[in-house]
PDB file of C-alpha atoms in Angstrom:
ATOM      1  CA  MET A   1     -65.519  25.516  49.296  1.00 83.00           C
ATOM      2  CA  THR A   2     -64.280  22.211  49.084  1.00 90.00           C
ATOM      3  CA  VAL A   3     -63.671  19.282  51.340  1.00 92.00           C
ATOM      4  CA  GLY A   4     -59.523  20.232  50.956  1.00 91.00           C
ATOM      5  CA  GLU A   5     -59.549  23.508  50.835  1.00 89.00           C
ATOM      6  CA  MET A   6     -61.898  23.102  54.254  1.00 88.00           C
ATOM      7  CA  LEU A   7     -59.707  21.082  56.555  1.00 89.00           C
ATOM      8  CA  VAL A   8     -56.703  23.382  55.906  1.00 88.00           C
ATOM      9  CA  ALA A   9     -58.606  26.626  56.465  1.00 87.00           C
ATOM     10  CA  THR A  10     -60.114  24.702  59.738  1.00 86.00           C
ATOM     11  CA  VAL A  11     -57.186  22.442  60.353  1.00 87.00           C
ATOM     12  CA  PRO A  12     -53.801  24.120  61.210  1.00 87.00           C
ATOM     13  CA  MET A  13     -51.715  20.723  61.171  1.00 89.00           C
ATOM     14  CA  ALA A  14     -52.818  20.393  57.764  1.00 89.00           C
ATOM     15  CA  ARG A  15     -52.069  23.757  56.355  1.00 89.00           C
ATOM     16  CA  THR A  16     -48.068  23.716  58.569  1.00 92.00           C
ATOM     17  CA  LEU A  17     -47.708  19.960  56.421  1.00 94.00           C
ATOM     18  CA  ASN A  18     -48.445  21.470  53.260  1.00 95.00           C
ATOM     19  CA  LEU A  19     -51.093  18.253  52.952  1.00 95.00           C
ATOM     20  CA  GLU A  20     -52.716  18.551  48.771  1.00 96.00           C
ATOM     21  CA  PHE A  21     -55.928  16.850  48.784  1.00 96.00           C
ATOM     22  CA  LEU A  22     -55.886  15.245  46.149  1.00 97.00           C
ATOM     23  CA  GLU A  23     -59.067  13.284  45.791  1.00 96.00           C
ATOM     24  CA  THR A  24     -62.506  13.908  47.946  1.00 96.00           C
ATOM     25  CA  THR A  25     -65.373  11.829  47.331  1.00 96.00           C
ATOM     26  CA  ALA A  26     -68.244  10.084  50.261  1.00 95.00           C
ATOM     27  CA  GLU A  27     -66.164   6.836  49.684  1.00 96.00           C
ATOM     28  CA  ARG A  28     -63.126   7.647  49.133  1.00 97.00           C
ATOM     29  CA  ALA A  29     -60.098  11.162  49.488  1.00 97.00           C
ATOM     30  CA  VAL A  30     -56.516  10.622  48.376  1.00 98.00           C
ATOM     31  CA  VAL A  31     -54.034  13.013  50.629  1.00 98.00           C
ATOM     32  CA  ARG A  32     -50.536  13.604  49.549  1.00 98.00           C
ATOM     33  CA  LEU A  33     -47.574  14.828  51.064  1.00 97.00           C
ATOM     34  CA  PRO A  34     -44.570  16.354  49.723  1.00 97.00           C
ATOM     35  CA  ASP A  35     -41.407  15.315  50.394  1.00 97.00           C
ATOM     36  CA  GLN A  36     -39.767  18.228  52.519  1.00 96.00           C
ATOM     37  CA  ALA A  37     -36.727  18.600  55.022  1.00 96.00           C
ATOM     38  CA  ALA A  38     -38.103  20.052  58.040  1.00 95.00           C
ATOM     39  CA  TYR A  39     -40.141  16.817  58.398  1.00 95.00           C
ATOM     40  CA  HIS A  40     -38.047  14.494  57.226  1.00 96.00           C
ATOM     41  CA  ASN A  41     -37.079  11.741  60.453  1.00 94.00           C
ATOM     42  CA  HIS A  42     -33.598  10.773  61.165  1.00 95.00           C
ATOM     43  CA  ILE A  43     -33.311   8.837  58.292  1.00 93.00           C
ATOM     44  CA  GLY A  44     -34.553  11.368  55.547  1.00 93.00           C
ATOM     45  CA  GLY A  45     -37.897  10.220  54.929  1.00 93.00           C
ATOM     46  CA  PRO A  46     -41.099  11.391  56.335  1.00 96.00           C
ATOM     47  CA  HIS A  47     -41.176  11.446  60.095  1.00 96.00           C
ATOM     48  CA  ALA A  48     -43.770   8.889  61.719  1.00 95.00           C
ATOM     49  CA  GLY A  49     -45.734  11.989  62.730  1.00 95.00           C
ATOM     50  CA  ALA A  50     -45.680  13.541  59.727  1.00 96.00           C
ATOM     51  CA  MET A  51     -47.777  10.443  57.897  1.00 96.00           C
ATOM     52  CA  PHE A  52     -49.946   9.510  61.494  1.00 97.00           C
ATOM     53  CA  THR A  53     -51.452  13.264  60.320  1.00 96.00           C
ATOM     54  CA  LEU A  54     -51.104  12.491  56.737  1.00 97.00           C
ATOM     55  CA  ALA A  55     -53.588   9.420  57.245  1.00 98.00           C
ATOM     56  CA  GLU A  56     -55.193  11.085  59.737  1.00 97.00           C
ATOM     57  CA  SER A  57     -56.664  13.782  57.830  1.00 96.00           C
ATOM     58  CA  ALA A  58     -57.511  11.626  54.434  1.00 97.00           C
ATOM     59  CA  SER A  59     -59.569   9.837  57.015  1.00 97.00           C
ATOM     60  CA  GLY A  60     -61.150  13.201  58.226  1.00 96.00           C
ATOM     61  CA  ALA A  61     -61.448  14.155  54.209  1.00 96.00           C
ATOM     62  CA  VAL A  62     -63.939  11.216  53.392  1.00 97.00           C
ATOM     63  CA  VAL A  63     -65.687  11.784  56.540  1.00 97.00           C
ATOM     64  CA  ILE A  64     -66.584  15.435  55.856  1.00 95.00           C
ATOM     65  CA  ALA A  65     -67.029  14.199  52.171  1.00 96.00           C
ATOM     66  CA  ALA A  66     -69.700  11.466  53.327  1.00 97.00           C
ATOM     67  CA  PHE A  67     -70.985  13.128  56.275  1.00 97.00           C
ATOM     68  CA  GLY A  68     -70.501  17.038  55.151  1.00 94.00           C
ATOM     69  CA  ASP A  69     -75.003  17.460  55.145  1.00 95.00           C
ATOM     70  CA  GLN A  70     -75.549  15.669  59.219  1.00 96.00           C
ATOM     71  CA  MET A  71     -73.060  18.425  61.067  1.00 93.00           C
ATOM     72  CA  SER A  72     -76.151  20.602  62.017  1.00 95.00           C
ATOM     73  CA  ARG A  73     -76.731  17.167  64.120  1.00 96.00           C
ATOM     74  CA  ALA A  74     -73.565  15.277  64.862  1.00 97.00           C
ATOM     75  CA  VAL A  75     -70.105  16.040  64.977  1.00 95.00           C
ATOM     76  CA  PRO A  76     -67.750  13.489  63.470  1.00 96.00           C
ATOM     77  CA  LEU A  77     -65.424  12.585  65.852  1.00 96.00           C
ATOM     78  CA  ALA A  78     -61.998  10.404  65.876  1.00 97.00           C
ATOM     79  CA  VAL A  79     -62.579   7.372  68.804  1.00 97.00           C
ATOM     80  CA  LYS A  80     -59.661   5.711  67.826  1.00 98.00           C
ATOM     81  CA  ALA A  81     -56.217   4.935  66.076  1.00 98.00           C
ATOM     82  CA  GLU A  82     -53.960   2.430  65.098  1.00 98.00           C
ATOM     83  CA  ILE A  83     -51.036   2.808  62.428  1.00 98.00           C
ATOM     84  CA  GLY A  84     -48.446   0.588  61.344  1.00 97.00           C
ATOM     85  CA  TYR A  85     -44.888   0.832  59.783  1.00 95.00           C
ATOM     86  CA  LYS A  86     -44.734  -1.404  56.908  1.00 95.00           C
ATOM     87  CA  LYS A  87     -41.811  -0.216  54.662  1.00 94.00           C
ATOM     88  CA  LEU A  88     -39.400   2.311  54.634  1.00 92.00           C
ATOM     89  CA  ALA A  89     -40.803   5.490  53.025  1.00 95.00           C
ATOM     90  CA  LYS A  90     -38.699   8.663  51.004  1.00 94.00           C
ATOM     91  CA  GLY A  91     -40.044  11.063  49.282  1.00 96.00           C
ATOM     92  CA  VAL A  92     -43.462  12.031  48.503  1.00 97.00           C
ATOM     93  CA  VAL A  93     -45.904   9.649  50.175  1.00 98.00           C
ATOM     94  CA  THR A  94     -49.562   9.820  49.577  1.00 98.00           C
ATOM     95  CA  ALA A  95     -52.802   7.939  51.991  1.00 98.00           C
ATOM     96  CA  THR A  96     -56.049   6.294  50.701  1.00 98.00           C
ATOM     97  CA  ALA A  97     -58.383   7.067  52.833  1.00 98.00           C
ATOM     98  CA  THR A  98     -61.880   4.561  52.147  1.00 98.00           C
ATOM     99  CA  LEU A  99     -65.069   4.956  54.281  1.00 98.00           C
ATOM    100  CA  GLY A 100     -65.846   1.060  55.972  1.00 97.00           C
ATOM    101  CA  ARG A 101     -69.209   1.095  56.264  1.00 97.00           C
ATOM    102  CA  PRO A 102     -72.283   2.708  54.041  1.00 97.00           C
ATOM    103  CA  VAL A 103     -72.754   6.266  54.340  1.00 97.00           C
ATOM    104  CA  ALA A 104     -77.072   5.415  54.348  1.00 97.00           C
ATOM    105  CA  GLU A 105     -76.423   2.629  57.365  1.00 97.00           C
ATOM    106  CA  VAL A 106     -74.291   5.383  59.106  1.00 98.00           C
ATOM    107  CA  ILE A 107     -76.838   8.003  58.893  1.00 97.00           C
ATOM    108  CA  ALA A 108     -79.850   5.292  59.526  1.00 98.00           C
ATOM    109  CA  GLU A 109     -77.816   4.782  63.127  1.00 97.00           C
ATOM    110  CA  LEU A 110     -78.187   8.118  63.300  1.00 97.00           C
ATOM    111  CA  ASP A 111     -81.967   9.095  62.936  1.00 96.00           C
ATOM    112  CA  ALA A 112     -82.767   5.891  65.208  1.00 96.00           C
ATOM    113  CA  GLY A 113     -80.904   7.802  67.993  1.00 93.00           C
ATOM    114  CA  ARG A 114     -77.805   6.273  68.353  1.00 95.00           C
ATOM    115  CA  ARG A 115     -74.572   7.253  68.271  1.00 96.00           C
ATOM    116  CA  PRO A 116     -73.010   4.944  65.211  1.00 98.00           C
ATOM    117  CA  GLU A 117     -69.258   3.625  65.024  1.00 98.00           C
ATOM    118  CA  PHE A 118     -67.833   3.560  61.789  1.00 98.00           C
ATOM    119  CA  PRO A 119     -64.280   2.488  60.459  1.00 98.00           C
ATOM    120  CA  VAL A 120     -61.518   4.026  58.009  1.00 98.00           C
ATOM    121  CA  ALA A 121     -59.118   2.430  56.481  1.00 98.00           C
ATOM    122  CA  ILE A 122     -56.186   4.014  55.067  1.00 98.00           C
ATOM    123  CA  GLU A 123     -53.254   2.641  52.985  1.00 98.00           C
ATOM    124  CA  ILE A 124     -50.092   4.991  52.514  1.00 98.00           C
ATOM    125  CA  GLN A 125     -48.290   5.033  49.922  1.00 98.00           C
ATOM    126  CA  ARG A 126     -44.731   6.048  48.157  1.00 97.00           C
ATOM    127  CA  ALA A 127     -44.232   6.882  44.549  1.00 96.00           C
ATOM    128  CA  ASP A 128     -43.312   3.800  43.208  1.00 97.00           C
ATOM    129  CA  GLY A 129     -46.691   2.606  44.953  1.00 97.00           C
ATOM    130  CA  ALA A 130     -44.937   0.430  47.788  1.00 97.00           C
ATOM    131  CA  VAL A 131     -47.303   0.777  51.149  1.00 98.00           C
ATOM    132  CA  THR A 132     -45.015   2.615  54.114  1.00 97.00           C
ATOM    133  CA  GLY A 133     -47.903   2.302  56.412  1.00 97.00           C
ATOM    134  CA  GLU A 134     -51.652   0.654  56.464  1.00 98.00           C
ATOM    135  CA  MET A 135     -54.152   2.922  59.428  1.00 98.00           C
ATOM    136  CA  THR A 136     -57.651   2.386  60.629  1.00 98.00           C
ATOM    137  CA  VAL A 137     -58.952   5.662  62.605  1.00 98.00           C
ATOM    138  CA  VAL A 138     -62.330   4.750  63.981  1.00 98.00           C
ATOM    139  CA  TRP A 139     -64.981   7.497  63.567  1.00 98.00           C
ATOM    140  CA  THR A 140     -68.183   8.656  65.071  1.00 98.00           C
ATOM    141  CA  LEU A 141     -71.244  10.992  64.631  1.00 98.00           C
ATOM    142  CA  ARG A 142     -71.549  12.531  67.923  1.00 97.00           C
ATOM    143  CA  PRO A 143     -75.258  14.349  67.853  1.00 95.00           C
ATOM    144  CA  HIS A 144     -75.678  17.583  68.992  1.00 91.00           C
ATOM    145  CA  ALA A 145     -77.211  18.556  72.856  1.00 78.00           C
TER     146      ALA A 145
END
């Protein structure tokens, strides 16, 4: 099962929005939100909540791709998120998430008995390439008790 298939199977909101996981690596994830009238706002573009979910899902995909092999000893959790809506979004939008710290550095902190935190930066774009939003999600790997 791919990271995208796993997230769609286990995260109902990703399934509800019909998110399409285009790329998932340990450094980057690309996720697309199709243009769906049911999730439009009052001006005919994707609702802010749908774009937040798109970006957060892209961040989760890169985290799972990077740290999925650590799940037997730690659970990834979002600590905080901040989003900025920059331009009007219309049509299909795509979120690209980039891991903000080297995987080995984060795992070394976990190995040392600490609870590492790391940022994931996400850019949301329209089909014409214009950046419509930017988000940062800070994640942690919480060791199992």
